[in-house]
Short mmCIF file of C-alpha atoms in Angstrom, two decimals:
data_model
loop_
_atom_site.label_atom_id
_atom_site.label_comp_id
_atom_site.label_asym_id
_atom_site.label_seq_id
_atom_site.Cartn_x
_atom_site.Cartn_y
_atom_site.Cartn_z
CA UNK W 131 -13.62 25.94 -64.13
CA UNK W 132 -14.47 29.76 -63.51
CA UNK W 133 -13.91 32.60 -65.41
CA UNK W 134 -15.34 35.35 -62.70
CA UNK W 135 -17.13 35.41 -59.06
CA UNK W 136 -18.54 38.43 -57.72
CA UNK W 137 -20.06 38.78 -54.07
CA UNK W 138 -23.04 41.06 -53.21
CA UNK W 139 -24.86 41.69 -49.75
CA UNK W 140 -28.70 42.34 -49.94
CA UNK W 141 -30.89 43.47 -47.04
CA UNK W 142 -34.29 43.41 -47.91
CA UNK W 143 -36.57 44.79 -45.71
CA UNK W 144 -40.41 45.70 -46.06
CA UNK W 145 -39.94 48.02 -48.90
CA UNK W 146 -38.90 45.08 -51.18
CA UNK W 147 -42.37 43.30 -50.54
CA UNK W 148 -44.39 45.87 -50.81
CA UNK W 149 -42.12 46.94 -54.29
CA UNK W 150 -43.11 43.22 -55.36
CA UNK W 151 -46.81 43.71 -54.48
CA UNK W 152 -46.27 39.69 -53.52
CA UNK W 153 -49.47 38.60 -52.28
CA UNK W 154 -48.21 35.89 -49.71
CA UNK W 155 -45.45 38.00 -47.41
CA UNK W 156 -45.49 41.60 -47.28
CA UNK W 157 -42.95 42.58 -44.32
CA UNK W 158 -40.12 41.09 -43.25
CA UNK W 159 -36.39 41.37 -42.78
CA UNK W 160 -33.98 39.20 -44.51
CA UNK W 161 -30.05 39.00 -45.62
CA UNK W 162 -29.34 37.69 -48.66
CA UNK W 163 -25.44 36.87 -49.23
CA UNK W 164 -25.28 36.49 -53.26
CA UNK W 165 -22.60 34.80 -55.40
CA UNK W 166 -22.62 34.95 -58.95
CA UNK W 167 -19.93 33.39 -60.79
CA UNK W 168 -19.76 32.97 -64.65
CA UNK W 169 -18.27 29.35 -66.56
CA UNK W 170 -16.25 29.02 -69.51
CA UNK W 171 -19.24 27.39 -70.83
CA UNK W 172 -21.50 30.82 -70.19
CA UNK W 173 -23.16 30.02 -67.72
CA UNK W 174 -24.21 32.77 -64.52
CA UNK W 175 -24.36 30.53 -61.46
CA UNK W 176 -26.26 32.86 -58.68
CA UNK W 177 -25.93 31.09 -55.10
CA UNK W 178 -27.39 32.74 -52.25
CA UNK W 179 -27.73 32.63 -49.21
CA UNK W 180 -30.69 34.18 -46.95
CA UNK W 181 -31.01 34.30 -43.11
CA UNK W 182 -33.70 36.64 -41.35
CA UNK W 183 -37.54 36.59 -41.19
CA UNK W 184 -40.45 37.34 -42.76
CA UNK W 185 -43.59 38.02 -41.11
CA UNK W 186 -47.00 36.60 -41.77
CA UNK W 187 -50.40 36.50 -40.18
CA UNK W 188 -51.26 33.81 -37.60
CA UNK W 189 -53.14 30.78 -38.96
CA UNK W 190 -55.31 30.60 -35.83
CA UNK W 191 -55.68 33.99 -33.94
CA UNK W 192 -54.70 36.43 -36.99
CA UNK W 193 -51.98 38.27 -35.65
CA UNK W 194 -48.70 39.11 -36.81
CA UNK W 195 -45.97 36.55 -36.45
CA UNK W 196 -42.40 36.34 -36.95
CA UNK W 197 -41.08 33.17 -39.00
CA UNK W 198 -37.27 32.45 -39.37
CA UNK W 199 -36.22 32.06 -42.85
CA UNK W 200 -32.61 30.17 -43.60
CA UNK W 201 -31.87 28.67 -46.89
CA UNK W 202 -29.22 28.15 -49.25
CA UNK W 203 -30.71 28.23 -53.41
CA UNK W 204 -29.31 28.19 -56.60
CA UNK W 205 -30.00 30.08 -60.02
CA UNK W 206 -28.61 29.36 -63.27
CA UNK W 207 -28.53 31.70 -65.62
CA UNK W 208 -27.80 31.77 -69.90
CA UNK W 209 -27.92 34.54 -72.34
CA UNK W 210 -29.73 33.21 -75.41
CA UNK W 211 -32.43 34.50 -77.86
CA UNK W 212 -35.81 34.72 -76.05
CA UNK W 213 -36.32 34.91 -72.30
CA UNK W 214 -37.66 31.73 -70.66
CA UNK W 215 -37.47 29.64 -67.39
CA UNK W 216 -38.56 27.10 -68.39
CA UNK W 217 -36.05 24.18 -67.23
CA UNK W 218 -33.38 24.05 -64.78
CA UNK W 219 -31.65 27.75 -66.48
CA UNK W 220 -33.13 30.77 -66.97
CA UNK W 221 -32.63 32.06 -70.59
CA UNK W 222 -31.75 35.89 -70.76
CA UNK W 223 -32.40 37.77 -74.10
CA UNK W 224 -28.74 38.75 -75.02
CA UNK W 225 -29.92 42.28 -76.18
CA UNK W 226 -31.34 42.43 -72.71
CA UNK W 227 -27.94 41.56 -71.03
CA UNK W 228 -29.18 41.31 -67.27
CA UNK W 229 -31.60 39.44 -65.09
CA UNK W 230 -34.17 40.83 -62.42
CA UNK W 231 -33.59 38.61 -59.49
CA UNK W 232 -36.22 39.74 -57.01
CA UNK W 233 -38.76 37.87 -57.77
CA UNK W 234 -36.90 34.36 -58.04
CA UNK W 235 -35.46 35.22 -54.16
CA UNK W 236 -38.78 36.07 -53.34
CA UNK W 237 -39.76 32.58 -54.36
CA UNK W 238 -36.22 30.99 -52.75
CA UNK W 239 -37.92 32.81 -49.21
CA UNK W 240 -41.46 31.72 -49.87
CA UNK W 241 -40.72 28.10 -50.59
CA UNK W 242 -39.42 28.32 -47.13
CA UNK W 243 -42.19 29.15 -45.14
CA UNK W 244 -43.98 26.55 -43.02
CA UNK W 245 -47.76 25.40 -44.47
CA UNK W 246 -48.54 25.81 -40.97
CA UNK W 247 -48.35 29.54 -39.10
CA UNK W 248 -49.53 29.30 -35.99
CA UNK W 249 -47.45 31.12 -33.01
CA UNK W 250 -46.47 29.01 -30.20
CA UNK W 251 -48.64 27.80 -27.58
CA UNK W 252 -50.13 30.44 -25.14
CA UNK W 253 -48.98 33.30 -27.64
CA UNK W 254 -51.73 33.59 -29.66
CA UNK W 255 -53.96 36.60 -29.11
CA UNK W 256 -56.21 35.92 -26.02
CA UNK W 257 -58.91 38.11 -27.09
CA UNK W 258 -59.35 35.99 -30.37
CA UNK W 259 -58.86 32.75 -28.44
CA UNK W 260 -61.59 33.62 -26.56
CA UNK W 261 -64.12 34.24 -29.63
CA UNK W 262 -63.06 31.21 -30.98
CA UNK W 263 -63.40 29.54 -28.02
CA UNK W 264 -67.32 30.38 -28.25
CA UNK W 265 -67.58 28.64 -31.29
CA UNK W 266 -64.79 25.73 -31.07
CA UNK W 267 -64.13 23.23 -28.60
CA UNK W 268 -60.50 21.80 -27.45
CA UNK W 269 -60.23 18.24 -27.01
CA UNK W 270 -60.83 18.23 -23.01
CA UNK W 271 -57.31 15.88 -22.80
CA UNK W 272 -55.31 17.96 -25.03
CA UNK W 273 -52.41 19.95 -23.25
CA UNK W 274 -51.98 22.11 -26.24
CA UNK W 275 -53.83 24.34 -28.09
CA UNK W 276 -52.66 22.88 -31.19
CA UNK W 277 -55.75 21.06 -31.95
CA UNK W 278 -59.33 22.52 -32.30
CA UNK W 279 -61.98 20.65 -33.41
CA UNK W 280 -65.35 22.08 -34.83
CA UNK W 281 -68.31 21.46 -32.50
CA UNK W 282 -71.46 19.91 -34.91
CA UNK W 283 -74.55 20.24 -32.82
CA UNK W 284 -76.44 16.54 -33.89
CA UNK W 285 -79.55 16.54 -35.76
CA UNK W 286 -83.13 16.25 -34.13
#
């Protein structure tokens, strides 16, 4: 059973990265819809949702690239003695009486993100491609550009 819900609408945009000083995204443009609601038993449950992108550098050519960012996360919070967050609640010092959420959505967005960044085929940056291309060989069957393999002159 609830005792209170309250809705909030976020827009974070590239001021809230660069605020954060996060070392892994630093632009982007996201949504976040944000549902707290409190239990009898005192416990903040913070749901949110966030829909937009972020953008991050190219694995392969080092450009700019957008990458869609849609997920659903959940945050429980307790007020208690001591902060921690540790296990599956975050502890907020009652004399404190409120909880910084920034950083844990930044984590919700980065736990998100692909391992892989690479923009789609025949998007990359040509000029790149091409310097690349002086020191890495494609696979001479491969359609894509997916794949590059490191060419190791033999040894004499």
């Amino acid at each position: 059973m609830q005792v209170d819900t309250a809705n909030y609408k976020l827009q974070l945009t590239n001021q809230f990265f660069e605020d954060l000083d996060a070392p892994e995204v630093q632009k982007g443009k996201l949504t976040v819809q944000l549902t707290v609601k409190k239990t009898l038993s005192g416990v903040y449950v913070l749901e949110s949702e966030i829909e937009g992108f972020v953008i991050v550098p190219c694995d392969r050519c080092l450009d700019e690239m957008e990458l869609p960012i849609s997920t659903s996360d959940q945050l429980k919070v307790k007020l208690g003695e001591d902060f921690s967050d540790d296990g599956d609640i975050v502890i907020v010092p009652e004399t404190d009486g409120y909880i910084n959420i920034a950083w844990f959505i930044y984590e919700f967005i980065v736990l998100n993100i692909s391992m892989k960044h690479v923009h789609a085929p025949g998007k990359c940056n040509k000029g790149m491609i091409n310097k690349l291309g002086k020191h890495l060989r494609t696979s001479s069957n491969e359609e894509s550009d997916d794949e590059i393999q490191v060419d190791i002159p033999e040894e004499s």
